[in-house]
Structure formats: structure tokens, C-alpha cells
Amino acid sequence: MTIIITAFERSPDGGKGLARDTRVRWALEEVGQPYEVRPVSFRAMKEAAHLARHPFGQIPTYEEGGLVLFETGSIIFHIAERHAGLLPSDAHERARAITWMFAALNTVEPPILELVTAKFQESDKPWSAERIPLIQDRIRARLSQLSTRLGNADWLDGAFSAGDLMMVSILLRLRVSGILNEFPNLTAYVASGEARPAYQRAFDAQLAFNRS
Ligand SMILES: N[C@@H](CCC(=O)N[C@@H](CS)C(=O)NCC(=O)O)C(=O)O
């Protein structure tokens, strides 16, 4: 059955890996599943055909036969459940890898998204200059805890898993802020994720898609 994902017709970052279809492409590359991409414009994202796939009018979505999914957490969990390579078979290790997916999405990503909102949608507000350092400190607090837990390990809990895929995908978005560089082990962790051949293929495919 053909897997179809949706992605920005023209990604705001020009296809440099920051849009969330990258993490879905990466997961599919890790498990060796081919996929097709349906481009959607910003206007089409808010129209009925796409809203039927994604109630919040966003990308990415995932279609496979009669199944339609949205939310990268759910999509990557679905891929990892169905194909070997992203979740360990041992029950406890598997549960811990899934915990890291949730931690990435629910605990690490929110302050990073707050920073993006503050910088790109609220920079004209009179309180913006005071708010941004507060958010940056909240991010630092989270990264400091994550950095302590990771220590000198390559991945968060044993072998590379969907938990790492999600965490690296989220941390990547911080690079431009400079905050990631304050944590050398997290910088190396992200670089290890990006060095994976599956990530490279996903990145290249997204970039080529945006340049076509
Ligand atoms: N929680 C969602 C977030 C999806 C999301 O924010 N997608 C962005 C692209 S990376 C989007 O579609 N933005 C356009 C919009 O919200 O109108 C997920 O993880 O899939």
C-alpha cells in the first residue's frame, strides 16, 4: 500500500529540515518504507479537503490505504509499531523509548515552540524584549536536565530509537538560537542524528522537493 504524506508546497525554511514532515520522512527512511509526498499550499491547508485529513489545517499528514493520521507523534509511533528499526522488542526498553517520544513532544518541544512564536509572531509587542529571555531560560533549564541524563551516551536509552528521532528533530530547531551550542553533549547528540544515512536521505529529499 502506498504511503502518502503531506508537506509544504514551499517550506518557509526552503526545505532545510525544519518543517515537521522531515521527522516523518526520517522515520520512513529508517524503516525502509517508500513514500510519496502530496504538496499543500498554505491556502490549501485550511481548505476542506485538507481539513478532512488534519482538523487543525497543518502538515504533515500520513495516509496508508484507508488510514489517515495527523500529529507527528502518532504518525511516527504508527510507523515504529508496524516496522522494525525504531522500537526495541524488549517490553521495558520499548516502553522507555516511547516515553522519550512523549518527553520530546510534551516536555522539551513546548518552550522551544514558545520561543519561535515570541520571535516570529510577537516581536512587535511591547513586552517581547522582556519575554524572550524568560523563555530562553526555560529552554536552558530543560536542556540542562536532558544534558545531565544523556551524559556521554550516544542515545537516550541504549540503541537509537523513535525517542531519539523525535528528540533530535525537536532540538534541531533550536540550533539557530545558539542555545543548543551551550550544551556540547546535546550538540554532539543532534549531530549524530543528522549523520544517520536515513536522516540524510530524508533531508535531501525534502530539499530537492522544495527546489523542484
Ligand atoms: N503538533 C503537530 C504540529 C504540526 C505543525 O505545527 N505543523 C506546521 C509545519 S511544521 C504547520 O503546518 N504550520 C502551518 C500552520 O499551522 O498553519 C505535529 O507534531 O504534527
mmCIF file of C-alpha atoms and ligand atoms in Angstrom:
data_model
loop_
_atom_site.group_PDB
_atom_site.id
_atom_site.type_symbol
_atom_site.label_atom_id
_atom_site.label_comp_id
_atom_site.label_asym_id
_atom_site.label_seq_id
_atom_site.Cartn_x
_atom_site.Cartn_y
_atom_site.Cartn_z
ATOM 1 C CA MET A 1 0.000 0.000 0.000
ATOM 2 C CA THR A 2 1.418 3.381 -0.950
ATOM 3 C CA ILE A 3 2.198 5.699 1.918
ATOM 4 C CA ILE A 4 1.425 9.351 1.178
ATOM 5 C CA ILE A 5 2.493 12.193 3.421
ATOM 6 C CA THR A 6 1.727 15.873 3.061
ATOM 7 C CA ALA A 7 4.362 18.599 3.155
ATOM 8 C CA PHE A 8 4.537 22.331 2.495
ATOM 9 C CA GLU A 9 4.434 23.083 -1.212
ATOM 10 C CA ARG A 10 7.095 25.671 -0.367
ATOM 11 C CA SER A 11 8.555 25.287 3.092
ATOM 12 C CA PRO A 12 9.272 28.581 4.928
ATOM 13 C CA ASP A 13 12.847 27.383 5.570
ATOM 14 C CA GLY A 14 13.365 26.461 1.919
ATOM 15 C CA GLY A 15 13.410 22.739 2.779
ATOM 16 C CA LYS A 16 16.278 22.785 5.279
ATOM 17 C CA GLY A 17 14.767 20.191 7.565
ATOM 18 C CA LEU A 18 12.790 22.374 9.962
ATOM 19 C CA ALA A 19 9.281 21.530 8.766
ATOM 20 C CA ARG A 20 7.810 18.562 10.562
ATOM 21 C CA ASP A 21 7.477 16.338 7.511
ATOM 22 C CA THR A 22 11.247 15.835 7.948
ATOM 23 C CA ARG A 23 10.732 13.679 11.032
ATOM 24 C CA VAL A 24 8.155 11.529 9.235
ATOM 25 C CA ARG A 25 10.409 11.173 6.187
ATOM 26 C CA TRP A 26 13.262 10.254 8.546
ATOM 27 C CA ALA A 27 11.189 7.565 10.292
ATOM 28 C CA LEU A 28 10.132 6.084 6.944
ATOM 29 C CA GLU A 29 13.751 6.087 5.760
ATOM 30 C CA GLU A 30 14.902 4.377 8.978
ATOM 31 C CA VAL A 31 12.462 1.511 8.436
ATOM 32 C CA GLY A 32 12.975 1.370 4.670
ATOM 33 C CA GLN A 33 9.441 2.256 3.598
ATOM 34 C CA PRO A 34 8.949 4.161 0.336
ATOM 35 C CA TYR A 35 6.511 7.051 0.366
ATOM 36 C CA GLU A 36 5.023 9.717 -1.834
ATOM 37 C CA VAL A 37 4.584 13.369 -0.953
ATOM 38 C CA ARG A 38 1.485 15.445 -1.624
ATOM 39 C CA PRO A 39 2.384 19.133 -1.553
ATOM 40 C CA VAL A 40 -0.060 21.547 0.064
ATOM 41 C CA SER A 41 -0.021 25.316 -0.133
ATOM 42 C CA PHE A 42 -0.753 27.487 2.911
ATOM 43 C CA ARG A 43 -4.185 28.201 1.427
ATOM 44 C CA ALA A 44 -4.985 24.562 0.632
ATOM 45 C CA MET A 45 -4.028 23.587 4.196
ATOM 46 C CA LYS A 46 -7.044 25.494 5.506
ATOM 47 C CA GLU A 47 -9.497 24.156 2.918
ATOM 48 C CA ALA A 48 -11.975 21.324 3.327
ATOM 49 C CA ALA A 49 -10.009 18.606 1.515
ATOM 50 C CA HIS A 50 -7.005 19.013 3.792
ATOM 51 C CA LEU A 51 -9.055 19.738 6.926
ATOM 52 C CA ALA A 52 -10.650 16.316 6.424
ATOM 53 C CA ARG A 53 -7.154 14.866 6.825
ATOM 54 C CA HIS A 54 -5.945 17.268 9.505
ATOM 55 C CA PRO A 55 -8.518 19.047 11.693
ATOM 56 C CA PHE A 56 -6.042 21.810 12.551
ATOM 57 C CA GLY A 57 -5.078 22.501 8.939
ATOM 58 C CA GLN A 58 -1.401 21.625 9.327
ATOM 59 C CA ILE A 59 1.233 19.341 7.864
ATOM 60 C CA PRO A 60 2.314 16.608 7.941
ATOM 61 C CA THR A 61 -0.398 14.002 7.487
ATOM 62 C CA TYR A 62 0.022 10.322 6.711
ATOM 63 C CA GLU A 63 -2.174 8.169 4.504
ATOM 64 C CA GLU A 64 -1.923 4.453 4.017
ATOM 65 C CA GLY A 65 -4.875 2.673 2.410
ATOM 66 C CA GLY A 66 -7.930 3.799 4.343
ATOM 67 C CA LEU A 67 -5.929 5.116 7.297
ATOM 68 C CA VAL A 68 -5.370 8.850 7.684
ATOM 69 C CA LEU A 69 -3.255 10.164 10.567
ATOM 70 C CA PHE A 70 -2.105 13.569 11.736
ATOM 71 C CA GLU A 71 0.299 14.614 14.548
ATOM 72 C CA THR A 72 3.902 13.558 14.124
ATOM 73 C CA GLY A 73 3.898 11.740 17.473
ATOM 74 C CA SER A 74 1.078 9.490 16.334
ATOM 75 C CA ILE A 75 2.474 9.059 12.825
ATOM 76 C CA ILE A 76 5.947 8.078 13.999
ATOM 77 C CA PHE A 77 4.552 5.778 16.662
ATOM 78 C CA HIS A 78 2.425 4.078 13.981
ATOM 79 C CA ILE A 79 5.444 3.635 11.688
ATOM 80 C CA ALA A 80 7.596 2.362 14.558
ATOM 81 C CA GLU A 81 4.932 -0.118 15.679
ATOM 82 C CA ARG A 82 4.495 -1.571 12.213
ATOM 83 C CA HIS A 83 8.112 -1.823 11.058
ATOM 84 C CA ALA A 84 11.286 -2.988 12.743
ATOM 85 C CA GLY A 85 14.043 -0.487 13.437
ATOM 86 C CA LEU A 86 12.635 2.235 15.635
ATOM 87 C CA LEU A 87 11.413 0.484 18.789
ATOM 88 C CA PRO A 88 13.171 -2.249 20.772
ATOM 89 C CA SER A 89 11.435 -5.616 21.111
ATOM 90 C CA ASP A 90 12.044 -5.927 24.862
ATOM 91 C CA ALA A 91 8.853 -4.654 26.535
ATOM 92 C CA HIS A 92 10.558 -2.410 29.079
ATOM 93 C CA GLU A 93 13.029 -0.942 26.594
ATOM 94 C CA ARG A 94 10.151 -0.323 24.193
ATOM 95 C CA ALA A 95 8.097 1.441 26.854
ATOM 96 C CA ARG A 96 11.071 3.628 27.735
ATOM 97 C CA ALA A 97 11.687 4.542 24.074
ATOM 98 C CA ILE A 98 8.013 5.547 23.791
ATOM 99 C CA THR A 99 8.401 7.589 26.979
ATOM 100 C CA TRP A 100 11.216 9.554 25.316
ATOM 101 C CA MET A 101 8.940 10.290 22.345
ATOM 102 C CA PHE A 102 6.395 11.771 24.727
ATOM 103 C CA ALA A 103 9.088 13.620 26.667
ATOM 104 C CA ALA A 104 10.378 15.175 23.460
ATOM 105 C CA LEU A 105 6.902 16.290 22.377
ATOM 106 C CA ASN A 106 5.387 17.240 25.733
ATOM 107 C CA THR A 107 8.303 18.454 27.830
ATOM 108 C CA VAL A 108 11.105 19.618 25.539
ATOM 109 C CA GLU A 109 9.258 20.945 22.486
ATOM 110 C CA PRO A 110 6.771 23.354 24.176
ATOM 111 C CA PRO A 111 9.267 26.015 25.369
ATOM 112 C CA ILE A 112 11.092 25.769 22.019
ATOM 113 C CA LEU A 113 7.823 26.473 20.216
ATOM 114 C CA GLU A 114 7.140 29.360 22.596
ATOM 115 C CA LEU A 115 10.432 30.908 21.526
ATOM 116 C CA VAL A 116 9.541 30.552 17.845
ATOM 117 C CA THR A 117 6.173 32.207 18.498
ATOM 118 C CA ALA A 118 7.748 35.002 20.546
ATOM 119 C CA LYS A 119 10.359 35.740 17.889
ATOM 120 C CA PHE A 120 8.276 35.453 14.752
ATOM 121 C CA GLN A 121 4.746 36.383 15.782
ATOM 122 C CA GLU A 122 5.098 38.622 18.816
ATOM 123 C CA SER A 123 8.273 40.585 18.212
ATOM 124 C CA ASP A 124 6.301 43.811 17.720
ATOM 125 C CA LYS A 125 4.668 43.583 21.169
ATOM 126 C CA PRO A 126 5.896 45.999 23.848
ATOM 127 C CA TRP A 127 6.607 43.080 26.240
ATOM 128 C CA SER A 128 8.533 40.999 23.712
ATOM 129 C CA ALA A 129 12.033 42.064 24.798
ATOM 130 C CA GLU A 130 11.280 41.030 28.388
ATOM 131 C CA ARG A 131 9.525 37.788 27.496
ATOM 132 C CA ILE A 132 12.171 36.274 25.216
ATOM 133 C CA PRO A 133 14.903 35.880 27.886
ATOM 134 C CA LEU A 134 12.370 34.218 30.197
ATOM 135 C CA ILE A 135 11.547 31.635 27.546
ATOM 136 C CA GLN A 136 15.230 31.138 26.742
ATOM 137 C CA ASP A 137 15.883 30.377 30.406
ATOM 138 C CA ARG A 138 13.034 27.861 30.453
ATOM 139 C CA ILE A 139 14.623 26.136 27.458
ATOM 140 C CA ARG A 140 18.040 26.172 29.151
ATOM 141 C CA ALA A 141 16.554 24.558 32.263
ATOM 142 C CA ARG A 142 15.082 21.717 30.207
ATOM 143 C CA LEU A 143 18.222 21.229 28.127
ATOM 144 C CA SER A 144 20.359 21.184 31.234
ATOM 145 C CA GLN A 145 18.265 18.321 32.643
ATOM 146 C CA LEU A 146 18.344 16.488 29.315
ATOM 147 C CA SER A 147 22.080 17.011 29.033
ATOM 148 C CA THR A 148 22.614 15.566 32.511
ATOM 149 C CA ARG A 149 20.560 12.487 31.661
ATOM 150 C CA LEU A 150 22.286 11.917 28.308
ATOM 151 C CA GLY A 151 25.775 12.291 29.788
ATOM 152 C CA ASN A 152 28.316 10.669 27.480
ATOM 153 C CA ALA A 153 25.870 8.213 25.925
ATOM 154 C CA ASP A 154 25.233 8.164 22.191
ATOM 155 C CA TRP A 155 21.447 7.860 22.545
ATOM 156 C CA LEU A 156 18.924 8.418 25.309
ATOM 157 C CA ASP A 157 18.344 4.797 26.287
ATOM 158 C CA GLY A 158 20.552 2.185 24.652
ATOM 159 C CA ALA A 159 20.199 1.835 20.890
ATOM 160 C CA PHE A 160 18.829 4.593 18.631
ATOM 161 C CA SER A 161 15.024 4.632 18.788
ATOM 162 C CA ALA A 162 11.955 6.629 17.806
ATOM 163 C CA GLY A 163 12.541 8.530 21.065
ATOM 164 C CA ASP A 164 15.884 9.789 19.747
ATOM 165 C CA LEU A 165 14.415 10.513 16.330
ATOM 166 C CA MET A 166 11.807 12.747 17.925
ATOM 167 C CA MET A 167 14.201 14.395 20.389
ATOM 168 C CA VAL A 168 16.836 15.168 17.736
ATOM 169 C CA SER A 169 14.144 16.511 15.373
ATOM 170 C CA ILE A 170 12.967 18.897 18.092
ATOM 171 C CA LEU A 171 16.423 20.004 19.250
ATOM 172 C CA LEU A 172 17.460 20.724 15.670
ATOM 173 C CA ARG A 173 15.035 23.599 15.575
ATOM 174 C CA LEU A 174 16.980 25.317 18.351
ATOM 175 C CA ARG A 175 20.288 25.481 16.552
ATOM 176 C CA VAL A 176 19.626 28.897 15.048
ATOM 177 C CA SER A 177 19.065 30.363 18.545
ATOM 178 C CA GLY A 178 22.583 29.394 19.662
ATOM 179 C CA ILE A 179 21.202 27.806 22.857
ATOM 180 C CA LEU A 180 21.964 24.265 21.722
ATOM 181 C CA ASN A 181 25.674 25.138 21.495
ATOM 182 C CA GLU A 182 25.706 25.799 25.238
ATOM 183 C CA PHE A 183 25.363 22.027 25.724
ATOM 184 C CA PRO A 184 28.209 20.225 23.936
ATOM 185 C CA ASN A 185 26.851 16.727 24.541
ATOM 186 C CA LEU A 186 23.447 17.700 23.109
ATOM 187 C CA THR A 187 25.145 19.330 20.128
ATOM 188 C CA ALA A 188 27.020 16.065 19.503
ATOM 189 C CA TYR A 189 23.813 14.074 20.014
ATOM 190 C CA VAL A 190 21.987 16.120 17.374
ATOM 191 C CA ALA A 191 24.957 15.808 15.012
ATOM 192 C CA SER A 192 24.880 12.015 15.449
ATOM 193 C CA GLY A 193 21.215 12.002 14.495
ATOM 194 C CA GLU A 194 21.860 14.143 11.438
ATOM 195 C CA ALA A 195 24.752 11.874 10.419
ATOM 196 C CA ARG A 196 22.488 8.853 10.130
ATOM 197 C CA PRO A 197 22.096 7.851 6.463
ATOM 198 C CA ALA A 198 18.302 7.733 6.873
ATOM 199 C CA TYR A 199 18.269 11.333 8.133
ATOM 200 C CA GLN A 200 20.456 12.427 5.244
ATOM 201 C CA ARG A 201 18.120 10.801 2.732
ATOM 202 C CA ALA A 202 15.112 12.467 4.366
ATOM 203 C CA PHE A 203 16.831 15.852 4.415
ATOM 204 C CA ASP A 204 17.964 15.577 0.796
ATOM 205 C CA ALA A 205 14.513 14.512 -0.353
ATOM 206 C CA GLN A 206 12.863 17.436 1.417
ATOM 207 C CA LEU A 207 15.374 19.899 -0.010
ATOM 208 C CA ALA A 208 15.005 18.513 -3.546
ATOM 209 C CA PHE A 209 11.215 18.663 -3.196
ATOM 210 C CA ASN A 210 11.401 22.355 -2.312
ATOM 211 C CA ARG A 211 13.719 23.106 -5.190
ATOM 212 C CA SER A 212 11.687 21.268 -7.833
HETATM 213 N N1 LIG B 1 1.779 19.015 16.801
HETATM 214 C C1 LIG B 1 1.799 18.974 15.364
HETATM 215 C C2 LIG B 1 2.307 20.307 14.853
HETATM 216 C C3 LIG B 1 2.154 20.430 13.341
HETATM 217 C C4 LIG B 1 2.633 21.787 12.858
HETATM 218 O O1 LIG B 1 2.760 22.766 13.634
HETATM 219 N N2 LIG B 1 2.912 21.860 11.550
HETATM 220 C C5 LIG B 1 3.381 23.106 10.966
HETATM 221 C C6 LIG B 1 4.517 22.829 9.984
HETATM 222 S S1 LIG B 1 5.953 22.218 10.769
HETATM 223 C C7 LIG B 1 2.265 23.739 10.159
HETATM 224 O O2 LIG B 1 1.537 23.072 9.467
HETATM 225 N N3 LIG B 1 2.174 25.072 10.231
HETATM 226 C C8 LIG B 1 1.234 25.819 9.474
HETATM 227 C C9 LIG B 1 0.026 26.191 10.287
HETATM 228 O O3 LIG B 1 -0.067 25.823 11.472
HETATM 229 O O4 LIG B 1 -0.827 26.866 9.727
HETATM 230 C C10 LIG B 1 2.654 17.792 14.872
HETATM 231 O O5 LIG B 1 3.603 17.414 15.585
HETATM 232 O O6 LIG B 1 2.377 17.225 13.797
#
